[in-house]
Coordinates of C-alpha atoms in Angstrom, one line a residue:
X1 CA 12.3 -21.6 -17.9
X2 CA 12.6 -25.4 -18.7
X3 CA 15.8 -25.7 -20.2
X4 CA 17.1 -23.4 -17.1
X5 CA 15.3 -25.6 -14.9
X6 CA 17.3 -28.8 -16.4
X7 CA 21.1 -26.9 -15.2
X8 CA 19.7 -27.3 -11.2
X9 CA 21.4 -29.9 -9.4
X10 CA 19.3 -30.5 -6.6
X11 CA 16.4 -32.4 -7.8
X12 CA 13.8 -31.7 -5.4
X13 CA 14.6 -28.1 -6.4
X14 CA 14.1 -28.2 -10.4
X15 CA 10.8 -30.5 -9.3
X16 CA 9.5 -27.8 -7.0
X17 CA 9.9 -25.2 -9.7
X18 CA 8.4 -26.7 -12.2
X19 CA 5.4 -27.6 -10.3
X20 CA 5.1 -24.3 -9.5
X21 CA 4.8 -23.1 -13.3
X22 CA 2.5 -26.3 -14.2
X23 CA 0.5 -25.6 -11.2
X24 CA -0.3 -21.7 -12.3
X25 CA -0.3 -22.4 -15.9
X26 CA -3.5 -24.5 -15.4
X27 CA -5.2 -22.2 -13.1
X28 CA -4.5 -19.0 -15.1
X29 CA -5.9 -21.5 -18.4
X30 CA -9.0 -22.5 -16.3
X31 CA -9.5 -18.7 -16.0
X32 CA -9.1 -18.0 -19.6
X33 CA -11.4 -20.7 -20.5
X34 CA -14.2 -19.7 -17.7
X35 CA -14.0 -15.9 -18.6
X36 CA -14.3 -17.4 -22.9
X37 CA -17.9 -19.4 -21.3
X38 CA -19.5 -16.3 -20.7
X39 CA -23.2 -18.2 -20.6
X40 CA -21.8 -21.4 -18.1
X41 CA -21.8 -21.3 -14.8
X42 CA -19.4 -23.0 -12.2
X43 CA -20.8 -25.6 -9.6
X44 CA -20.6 -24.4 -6.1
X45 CA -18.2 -26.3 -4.2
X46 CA -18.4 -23.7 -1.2
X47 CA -20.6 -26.7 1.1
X48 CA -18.3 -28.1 3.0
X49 CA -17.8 -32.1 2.9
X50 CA -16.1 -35.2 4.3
X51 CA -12.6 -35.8 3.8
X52 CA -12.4 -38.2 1.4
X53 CA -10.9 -41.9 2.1
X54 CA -8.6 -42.2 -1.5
X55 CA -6.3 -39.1 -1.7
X56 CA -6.8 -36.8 -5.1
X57 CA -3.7 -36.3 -7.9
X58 CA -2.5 -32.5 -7.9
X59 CA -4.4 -32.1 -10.9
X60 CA -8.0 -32.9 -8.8
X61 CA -7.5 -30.4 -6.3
X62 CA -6.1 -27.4 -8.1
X63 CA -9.5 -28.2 -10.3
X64 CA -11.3 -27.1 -6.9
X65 CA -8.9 -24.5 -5.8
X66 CA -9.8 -22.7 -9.4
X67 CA -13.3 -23.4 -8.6
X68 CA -13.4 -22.1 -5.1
X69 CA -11.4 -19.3 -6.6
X70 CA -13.6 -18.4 -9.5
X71 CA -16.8 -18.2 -7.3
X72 CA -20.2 -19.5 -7.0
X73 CA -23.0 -19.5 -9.9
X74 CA -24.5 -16.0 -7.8
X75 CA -21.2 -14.1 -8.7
X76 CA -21.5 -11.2 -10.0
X77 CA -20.7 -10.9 -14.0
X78 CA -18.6 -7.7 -13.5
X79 CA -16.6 -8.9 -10.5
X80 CA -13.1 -7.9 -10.9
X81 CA -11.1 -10.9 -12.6
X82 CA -7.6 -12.1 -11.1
X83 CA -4.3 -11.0 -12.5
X84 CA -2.0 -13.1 -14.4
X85 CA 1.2 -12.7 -11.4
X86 CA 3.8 -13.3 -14.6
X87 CA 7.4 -14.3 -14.5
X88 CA 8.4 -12.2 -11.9
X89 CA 5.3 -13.2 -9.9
X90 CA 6.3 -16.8 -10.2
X91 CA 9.8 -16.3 -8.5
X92 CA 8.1 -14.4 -5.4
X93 CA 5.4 -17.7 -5.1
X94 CA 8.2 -19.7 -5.2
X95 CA 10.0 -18.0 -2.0
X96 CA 6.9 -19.8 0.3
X97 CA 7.5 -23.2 -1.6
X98 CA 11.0 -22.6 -1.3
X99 CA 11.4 -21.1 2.5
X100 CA 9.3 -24.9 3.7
X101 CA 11.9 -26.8 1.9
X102 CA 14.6 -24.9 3.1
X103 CA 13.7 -25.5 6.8
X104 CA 14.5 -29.3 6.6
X105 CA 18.1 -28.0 6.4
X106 CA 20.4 -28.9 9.5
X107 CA 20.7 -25.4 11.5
X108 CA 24.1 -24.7 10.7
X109 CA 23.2 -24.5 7.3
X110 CA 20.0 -23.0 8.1
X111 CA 21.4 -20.8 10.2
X112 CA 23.8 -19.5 7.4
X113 CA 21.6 -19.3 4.4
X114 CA 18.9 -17.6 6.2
X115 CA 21.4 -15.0 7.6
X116 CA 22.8 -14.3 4.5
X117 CA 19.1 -13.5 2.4
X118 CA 18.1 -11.5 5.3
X119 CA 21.6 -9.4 5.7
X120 CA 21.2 -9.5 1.2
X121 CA 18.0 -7.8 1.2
X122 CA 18.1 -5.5 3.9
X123 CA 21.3 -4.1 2.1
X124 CA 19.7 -4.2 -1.1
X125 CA 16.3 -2.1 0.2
X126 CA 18.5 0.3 2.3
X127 CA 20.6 0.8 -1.1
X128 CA 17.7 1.4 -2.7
X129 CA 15.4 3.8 -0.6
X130 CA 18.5 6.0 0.8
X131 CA 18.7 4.3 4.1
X132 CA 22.1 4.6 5.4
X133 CA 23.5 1.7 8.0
X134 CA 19.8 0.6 8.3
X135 CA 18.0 -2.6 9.4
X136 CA 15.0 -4.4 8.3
X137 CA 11.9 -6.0 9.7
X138 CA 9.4 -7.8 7.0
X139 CA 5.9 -8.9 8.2
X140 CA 2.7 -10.0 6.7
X141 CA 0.6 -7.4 8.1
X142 CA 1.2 -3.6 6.7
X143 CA 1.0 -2.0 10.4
X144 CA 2.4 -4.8 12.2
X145 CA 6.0 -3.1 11.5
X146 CA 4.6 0.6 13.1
X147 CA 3.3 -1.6 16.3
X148 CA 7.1 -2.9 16.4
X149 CA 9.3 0.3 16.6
X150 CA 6.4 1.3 19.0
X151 CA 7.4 -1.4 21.3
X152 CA 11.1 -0.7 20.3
X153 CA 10.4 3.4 21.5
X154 CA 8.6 2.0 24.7
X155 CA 11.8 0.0 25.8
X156 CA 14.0 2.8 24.4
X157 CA 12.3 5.4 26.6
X158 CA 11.5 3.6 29.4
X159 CA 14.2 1.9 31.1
X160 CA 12.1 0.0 33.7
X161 CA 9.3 -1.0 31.4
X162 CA 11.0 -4.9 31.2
X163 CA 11.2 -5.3 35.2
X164 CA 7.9 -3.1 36.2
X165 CA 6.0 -3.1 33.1
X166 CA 2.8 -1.1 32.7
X167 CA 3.6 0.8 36.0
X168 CA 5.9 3.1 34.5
X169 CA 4.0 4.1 32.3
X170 CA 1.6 4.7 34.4
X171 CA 3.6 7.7 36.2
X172 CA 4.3 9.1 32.6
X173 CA 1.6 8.1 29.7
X174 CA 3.4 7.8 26.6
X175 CA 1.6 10.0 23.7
X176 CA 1.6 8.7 19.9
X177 CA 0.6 11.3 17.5
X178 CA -0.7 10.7 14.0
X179 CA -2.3 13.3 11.4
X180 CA -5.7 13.2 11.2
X181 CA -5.3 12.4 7.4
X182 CA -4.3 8.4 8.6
X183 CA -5.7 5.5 7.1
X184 CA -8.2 4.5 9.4
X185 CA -8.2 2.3 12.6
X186 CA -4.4 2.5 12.7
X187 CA -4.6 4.5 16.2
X188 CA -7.1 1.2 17.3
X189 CA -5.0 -1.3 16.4
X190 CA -1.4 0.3 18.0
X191 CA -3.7 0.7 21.2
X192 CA -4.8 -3.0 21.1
X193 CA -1.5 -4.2 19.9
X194 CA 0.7 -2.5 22.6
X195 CA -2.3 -3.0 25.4
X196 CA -2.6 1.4 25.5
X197 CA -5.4 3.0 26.5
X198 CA -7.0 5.2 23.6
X199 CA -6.2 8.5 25.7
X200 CA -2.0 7.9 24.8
X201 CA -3.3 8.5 21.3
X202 CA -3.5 12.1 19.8
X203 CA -4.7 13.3 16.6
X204 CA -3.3 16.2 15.1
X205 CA -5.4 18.1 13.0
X206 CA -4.4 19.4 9.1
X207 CA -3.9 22.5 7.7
X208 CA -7.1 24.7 7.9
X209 CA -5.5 28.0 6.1
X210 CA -1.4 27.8 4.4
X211 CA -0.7 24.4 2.8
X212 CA -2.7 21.3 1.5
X213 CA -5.5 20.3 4.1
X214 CA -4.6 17.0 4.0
X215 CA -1.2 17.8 5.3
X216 CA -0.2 18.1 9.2
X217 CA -0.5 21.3 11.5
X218 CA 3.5 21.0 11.9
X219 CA 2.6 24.2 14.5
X220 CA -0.2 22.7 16.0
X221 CA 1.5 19.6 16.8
X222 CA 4.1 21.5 18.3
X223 CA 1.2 23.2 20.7
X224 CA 0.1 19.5 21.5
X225 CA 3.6 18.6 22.6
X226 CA 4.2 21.0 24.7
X227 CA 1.0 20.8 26.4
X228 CA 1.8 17.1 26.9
X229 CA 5.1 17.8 28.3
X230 CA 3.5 20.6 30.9
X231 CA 0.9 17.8 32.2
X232 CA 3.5 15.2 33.0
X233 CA 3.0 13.2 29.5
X234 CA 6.2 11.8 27.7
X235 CA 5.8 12.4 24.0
X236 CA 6.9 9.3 22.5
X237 CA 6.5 8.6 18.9
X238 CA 4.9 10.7 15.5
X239 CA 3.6 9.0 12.6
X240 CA 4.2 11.1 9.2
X241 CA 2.6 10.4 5.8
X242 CA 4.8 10.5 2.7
X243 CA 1.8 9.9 0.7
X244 CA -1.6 10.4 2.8
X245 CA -4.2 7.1 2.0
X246 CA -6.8 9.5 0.3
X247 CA -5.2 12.1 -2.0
X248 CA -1.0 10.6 -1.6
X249 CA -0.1 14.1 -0.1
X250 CA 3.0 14.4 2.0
X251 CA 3.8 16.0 5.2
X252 CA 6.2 18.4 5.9
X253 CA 8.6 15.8 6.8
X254 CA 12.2 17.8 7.3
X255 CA 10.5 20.2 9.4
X256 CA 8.3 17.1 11.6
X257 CA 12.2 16.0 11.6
X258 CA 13.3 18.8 13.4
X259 CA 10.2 19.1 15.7
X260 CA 11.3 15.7 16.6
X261 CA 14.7 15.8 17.4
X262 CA 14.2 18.8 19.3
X263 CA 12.1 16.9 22.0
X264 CA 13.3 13.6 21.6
X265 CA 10.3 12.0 20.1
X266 CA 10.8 9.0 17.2
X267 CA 9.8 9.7 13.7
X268 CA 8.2 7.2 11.4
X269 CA 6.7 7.8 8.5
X270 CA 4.5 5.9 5.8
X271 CA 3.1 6.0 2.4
X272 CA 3.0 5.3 -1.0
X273 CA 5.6 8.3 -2.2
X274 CA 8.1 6.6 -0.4
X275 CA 8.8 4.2 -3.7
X276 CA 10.2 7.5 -5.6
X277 CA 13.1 7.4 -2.8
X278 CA 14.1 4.7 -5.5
X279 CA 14.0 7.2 -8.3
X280 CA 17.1 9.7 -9.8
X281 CA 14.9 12.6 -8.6
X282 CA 13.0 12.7 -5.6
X283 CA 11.2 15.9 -3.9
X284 CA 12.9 17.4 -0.4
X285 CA 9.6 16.6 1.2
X286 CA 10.2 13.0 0.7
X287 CA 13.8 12.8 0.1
X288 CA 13.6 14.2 4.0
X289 CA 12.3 10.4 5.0
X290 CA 15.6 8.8 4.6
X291 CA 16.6 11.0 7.5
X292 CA 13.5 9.3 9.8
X293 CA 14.1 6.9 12.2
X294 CA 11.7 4.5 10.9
X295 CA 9.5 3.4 7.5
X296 CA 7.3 1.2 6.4
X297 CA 6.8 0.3 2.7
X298 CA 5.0 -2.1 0.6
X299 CA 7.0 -3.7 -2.3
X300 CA 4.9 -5.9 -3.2
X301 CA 1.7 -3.4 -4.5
X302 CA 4.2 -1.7 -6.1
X303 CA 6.2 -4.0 -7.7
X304 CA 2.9 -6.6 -8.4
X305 CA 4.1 -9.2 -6.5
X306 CA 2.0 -11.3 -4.9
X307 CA 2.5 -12.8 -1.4
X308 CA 5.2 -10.5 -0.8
X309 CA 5.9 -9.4 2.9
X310 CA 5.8 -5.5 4.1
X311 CA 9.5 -4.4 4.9
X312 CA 10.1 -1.7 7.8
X313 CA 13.5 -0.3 7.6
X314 CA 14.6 1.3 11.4
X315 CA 17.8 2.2 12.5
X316 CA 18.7 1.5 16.4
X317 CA 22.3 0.8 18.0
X318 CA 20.8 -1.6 21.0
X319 CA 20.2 -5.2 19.8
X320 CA 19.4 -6.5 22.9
X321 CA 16.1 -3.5 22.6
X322 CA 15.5 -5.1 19.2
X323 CA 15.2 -8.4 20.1
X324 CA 12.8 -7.5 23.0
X325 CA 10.4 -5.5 20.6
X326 CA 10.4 -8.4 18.3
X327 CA 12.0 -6.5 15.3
X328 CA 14.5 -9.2 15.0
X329 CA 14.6 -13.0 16.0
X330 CA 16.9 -16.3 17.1
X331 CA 15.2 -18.1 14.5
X332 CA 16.7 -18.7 11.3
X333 CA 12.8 -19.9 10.2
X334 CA 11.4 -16.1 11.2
X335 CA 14.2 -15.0 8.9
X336 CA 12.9 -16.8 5.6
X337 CA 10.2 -14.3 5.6
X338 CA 12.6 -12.2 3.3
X339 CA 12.9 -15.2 0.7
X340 CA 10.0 -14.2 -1.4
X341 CA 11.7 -10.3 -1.9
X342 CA 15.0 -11.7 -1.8
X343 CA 14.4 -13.9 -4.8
X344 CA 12.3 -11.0 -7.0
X345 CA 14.5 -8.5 -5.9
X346 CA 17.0 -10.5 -7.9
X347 CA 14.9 -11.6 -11.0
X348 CA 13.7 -8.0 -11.3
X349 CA 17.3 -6.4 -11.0
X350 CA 18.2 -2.3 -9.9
X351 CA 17.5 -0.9 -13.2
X352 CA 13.9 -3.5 -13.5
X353 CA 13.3 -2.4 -10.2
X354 CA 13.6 1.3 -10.6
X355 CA 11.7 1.0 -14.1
X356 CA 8.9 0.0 -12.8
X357 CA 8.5 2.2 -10.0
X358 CA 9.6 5.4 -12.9
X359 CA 7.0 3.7 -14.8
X360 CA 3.6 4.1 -12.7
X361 CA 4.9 8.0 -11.5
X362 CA 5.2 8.6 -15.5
X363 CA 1.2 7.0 -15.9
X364 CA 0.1 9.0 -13.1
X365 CA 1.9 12.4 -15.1
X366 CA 0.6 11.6 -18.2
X367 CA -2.8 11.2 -16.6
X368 CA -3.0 14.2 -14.6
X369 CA -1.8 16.4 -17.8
X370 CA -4.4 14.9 -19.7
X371 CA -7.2 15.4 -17.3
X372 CA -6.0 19.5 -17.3
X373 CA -7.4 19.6 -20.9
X374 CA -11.3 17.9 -19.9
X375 CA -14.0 20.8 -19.0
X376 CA -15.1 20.4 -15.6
X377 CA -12.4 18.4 -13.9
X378 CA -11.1 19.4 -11.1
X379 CA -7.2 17.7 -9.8
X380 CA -6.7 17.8 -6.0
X381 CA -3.2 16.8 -5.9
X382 CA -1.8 19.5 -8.5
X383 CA 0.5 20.8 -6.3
X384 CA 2.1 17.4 -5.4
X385 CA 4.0 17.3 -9.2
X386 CA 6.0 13.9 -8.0
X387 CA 3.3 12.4 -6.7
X388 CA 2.3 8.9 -8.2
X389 CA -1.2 9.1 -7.0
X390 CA -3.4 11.3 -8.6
X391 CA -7.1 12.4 -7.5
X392 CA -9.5 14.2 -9.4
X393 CA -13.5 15.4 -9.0
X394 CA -16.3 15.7 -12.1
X395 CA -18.6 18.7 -11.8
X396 CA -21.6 19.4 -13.5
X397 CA -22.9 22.0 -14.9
X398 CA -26.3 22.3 -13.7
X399 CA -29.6 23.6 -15.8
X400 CA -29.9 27.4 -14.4
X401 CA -27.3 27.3 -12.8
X402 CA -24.0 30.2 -13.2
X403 CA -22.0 28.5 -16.7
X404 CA -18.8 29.2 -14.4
X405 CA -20.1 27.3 -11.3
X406 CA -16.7 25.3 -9.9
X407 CA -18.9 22.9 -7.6
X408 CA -17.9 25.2 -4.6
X409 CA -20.5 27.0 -2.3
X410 CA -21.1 30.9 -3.2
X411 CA -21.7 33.4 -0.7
X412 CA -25.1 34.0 -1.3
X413 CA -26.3 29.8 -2.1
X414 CA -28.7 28.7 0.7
X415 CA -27.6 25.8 2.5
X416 CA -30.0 23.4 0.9
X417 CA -29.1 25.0 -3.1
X418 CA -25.4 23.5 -1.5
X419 CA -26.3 20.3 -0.4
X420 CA -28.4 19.5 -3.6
X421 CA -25.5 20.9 -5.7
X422 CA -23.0 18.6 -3.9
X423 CA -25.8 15.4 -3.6
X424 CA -25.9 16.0 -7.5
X425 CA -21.8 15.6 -8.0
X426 CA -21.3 13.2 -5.8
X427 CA -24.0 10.5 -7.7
X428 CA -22.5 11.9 -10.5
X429 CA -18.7 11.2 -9.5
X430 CA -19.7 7.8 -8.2
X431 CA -21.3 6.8 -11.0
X432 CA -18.2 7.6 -13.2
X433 CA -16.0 5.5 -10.9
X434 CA -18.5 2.6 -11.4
X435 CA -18.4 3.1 -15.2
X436 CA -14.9 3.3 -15.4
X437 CA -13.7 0.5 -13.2
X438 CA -15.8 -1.7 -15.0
X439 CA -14.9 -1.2 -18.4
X440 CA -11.5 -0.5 -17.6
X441 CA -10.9 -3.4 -14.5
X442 CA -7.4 -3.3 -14.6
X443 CA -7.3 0.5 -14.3
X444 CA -6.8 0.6 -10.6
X445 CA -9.2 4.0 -10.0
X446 CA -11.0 4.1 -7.0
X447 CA -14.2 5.5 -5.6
X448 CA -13.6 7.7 -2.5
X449 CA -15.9 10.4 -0.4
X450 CA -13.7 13.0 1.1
X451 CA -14.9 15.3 3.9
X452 CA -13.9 18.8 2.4
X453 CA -13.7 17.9 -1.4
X454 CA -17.2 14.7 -1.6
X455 CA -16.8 12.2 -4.0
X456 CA -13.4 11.5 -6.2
X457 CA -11.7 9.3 -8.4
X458 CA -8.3 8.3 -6.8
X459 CA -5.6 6.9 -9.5
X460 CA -3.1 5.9 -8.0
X461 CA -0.8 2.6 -10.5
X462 CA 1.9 2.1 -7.6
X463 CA -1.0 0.1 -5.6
X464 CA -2.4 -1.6 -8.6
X465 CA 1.0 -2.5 -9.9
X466 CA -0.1 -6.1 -11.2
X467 CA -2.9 -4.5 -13.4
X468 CA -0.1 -2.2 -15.2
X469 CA 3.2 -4.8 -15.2
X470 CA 2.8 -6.3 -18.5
X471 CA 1.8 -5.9 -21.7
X472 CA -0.3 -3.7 -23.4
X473 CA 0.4 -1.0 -20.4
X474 CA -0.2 2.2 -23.2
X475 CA -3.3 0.4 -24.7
X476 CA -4.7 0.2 -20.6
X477 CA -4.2 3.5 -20.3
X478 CA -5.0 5.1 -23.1
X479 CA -8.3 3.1 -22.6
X480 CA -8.7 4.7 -19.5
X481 CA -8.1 8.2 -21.0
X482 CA -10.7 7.7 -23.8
X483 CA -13.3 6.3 -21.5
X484 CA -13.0 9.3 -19.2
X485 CA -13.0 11.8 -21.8
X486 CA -16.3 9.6 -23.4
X487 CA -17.9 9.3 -20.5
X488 CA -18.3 12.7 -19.1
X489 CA -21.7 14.8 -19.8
X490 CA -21.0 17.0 -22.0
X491 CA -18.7 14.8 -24.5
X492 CA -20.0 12.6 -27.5
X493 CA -19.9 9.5 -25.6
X494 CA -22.5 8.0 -23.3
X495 CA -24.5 10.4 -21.0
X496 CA -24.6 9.9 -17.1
X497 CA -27.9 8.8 -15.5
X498 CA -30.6 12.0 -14.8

């Protein structure tokens, strides 16, 4: 990267880049060194102090920032360690050095440089996720996007709302439906975000009998919507998961699609499947999302980029509408929020791009067909073959108990043979998860309780993308595999807790 660094012309450029580098180089050293000290302990620096009259060299204060960063001399020995970002990690921290030196331009330039990495990546992401003629909104927190196009269908519904405001909504409550399978609090914060009382919201229960049960009631929700409509409610906008936040199962989206256009309401959807839209082969459930109105995704997890903005990709014909809902902007600054994507998106490349994305479905495969061949594991997501997230359940055997029990209730179990039965998994399940994580950190699994199923083990390498991006990848997982195989009762390896 030096001898690249040496063709820029711009000085202040080739300096700012190779700051950069110096800059993470020593950190990521002072973490090698503090995790090779395994008896020392770091000074606390958390007390806060005066501001010093001299001013510090660069190499002083990064010295603190690695020492604020590394924790106190309380910290926990197993406390997850931080990533080394990499390369292509370098070029997305550079974007924020970058996008501040870039604002001292005169506007006309500004204007035209930030324009052209906005219209670059939007054309790029469109490209690559299927999105015909679409535009893009980036922003630094995951559901500010979904609180956008909600704004966006308020004034697209509602032609009053800029002259009388809240009193037309007043006459006709809008109704926003999500699954009850959502990641919590997102209902909460639309309601606080667009100033809605909780009653607009409605939650629309999963399937009960046909279909996964963390899946939407497509025929319920179409009961809800026409009770709505018969009590003078305008049903406004539906939130779809293409990858739930428990188990990464996906809606029904062509059919939600339908529902939709058939009584005018806007579709967005979400979730962690949407990254195999990249991919040569991509199930109809999800392939149906590039036909949405709206989506919001997360590059960054799933590339392991750090500091990387969320992109929301909507398509709308009225820029006047867009520009009121905040989805696009005047200023060229707003516009450098791309920079950091713009510039990975290049470093990375299409085929780097799609690689990695092919790469963490492919871990999640191999996973799931090795946990088929462990006793006593059961996979919730079996039926979801494409899916890069992958969940899966432990249980025991119990002394007494029926050789073929499948940690499900039989008819004639009391209730409180049930609940020990299910106490005993779950401790069980959690205590794999603990085991697991920490002899594997970079693993990415997860410790979840789930309503129907109790405890689980969610893997799911799309959100833990850093952990898997270089290196040694096979060894990591194979590491996982032979700890989970080790680790289960039953095996040759270690023996859970009575």
């Amino acid at each position: 990267m030096d001898a690249s660094l040496e063709k820029i012309a711009d000085p202040t450029l080739a300096e700012m880049g190779k700051n950069l580098k110096e800059a993470v180089k020593m950190l990521e050293d002072s973490q090698r060194r503090t995790e090779e000290e395994n008896g020392k302990k770091l000074i606390s620096g958390d007390i806060p102090g005066p501001l010093q009259g001299s001013g510090q060299d660069m190499v002083s204060i990064l010295q603190l920032v690695q020492n604020l960063m590394h924790g106190d001399e309380d910290e926990e020995p197993q406390s997850p360690r931080i990533q080394n970002i990499g390369e292509q990690g370098h070029m997305a921290l550079l974007g924020h050095s970058l996008g501040a030196y870039i604002s001292t331009l005169d506007k006309e330039k500004l204007r035209k440089l930030t324009t052209r990495i906005l219209s670059d990546t939007t054309l790029w992401l469109c490209r690559i996720f299927r999105y015909e003629n679409g535009c893009a909104y980036f922003h630094e927190e995951e559901r500010e996007g979904l609180a956008k196009i909600c704004r966006l269908a308020i004034h697209s519904r509602y032609e009053d709302f800029v002259v009388d405001g809240f009193n037309v909504l007043y006459n006709k409550k809008p109704v926003i439906y999500l699954s009850a399978a959502a990641r919590p609090g997102l209902g909460q914060y639309l309601c606080n975000q667009l100033g809605l009382p909780f009653p607009c919201l409605c939650r629309v229960p999963c399937n009960t009998v046909f279909g996964s049960q963390h899946q939407m009631d497509v025929a319920f929700l179409e009961k809800l919507i026409k009770d709505d409509i018969e009590r003078g409610r305008l049903p406004l906008l539906l939130v779809a998961n293409a990858g739930t936040a428990a188990v990464g199962h996906t809606d029904k989206i062509g059919r939600l699609k339908e529902l939709c256009e058939q009584y005018g309401i806007w579709l967005h959807v979400e979730g962690v499947n949407l990254a195999t839209l990249a991919l040569g082969y991509v199930s109809s459930s999800v392939l149906a999302a590039a036909k949405c109105d709206s989506m919001t995704m997360t590059p960054g997890p799933w590339l392991g980029l750090p500091a990387v903005p969320a992109v929301t990709l909507y398509k709308h014909d009225d820029p006047a509408l867009t520009l009121v809902a905040g989805l696009t902007s005047n200023k060229p600054t707003d516009k450098l929020r791309a920079l950091p994507l713009w510039l990975s998106l290049q470093y990375l490349g299409l085929d780097g791009f799609v690689e990695r994305i092919k790469h963490a479905c492919q871990l999640s495969q191999r996973l799931q067909e090795s946990l088929k061949k462990v006793n006593y594991i059961k996979i919730l997501v079996e039926d979801e073959l494409s899916s890069p997230v992958v969940v899966f359940r432990f249980f025991q055997e119990l002394p007494g108990s029926d050789p073929v029990f499948k940690a499900v209730p039989v008819p004639n179990m009391t209730p409180s043979g049930v609940g020990r039965e299910r106490h005993s998994c779950d401790a069980l399940n959690r205590w794999l998860g603990e085991q697991l994580k920490q002899l594997v950190p970079a693993s990415g699994l997860t410790v979840m309780d789930l309503e129907a199923e109790g405890t689980c083990l969610r893997f799911s390498p799309l959100m833990t993308a850093a952990g898997w991006s270089h290196c040694g990848t096979t060894t990591r997982y194979d590491c996982v595999r032979s700890r989970l195989t080790t680790r289960l009762p039953g095996s040759t390896g270690e023996q859970a807790p009575p």
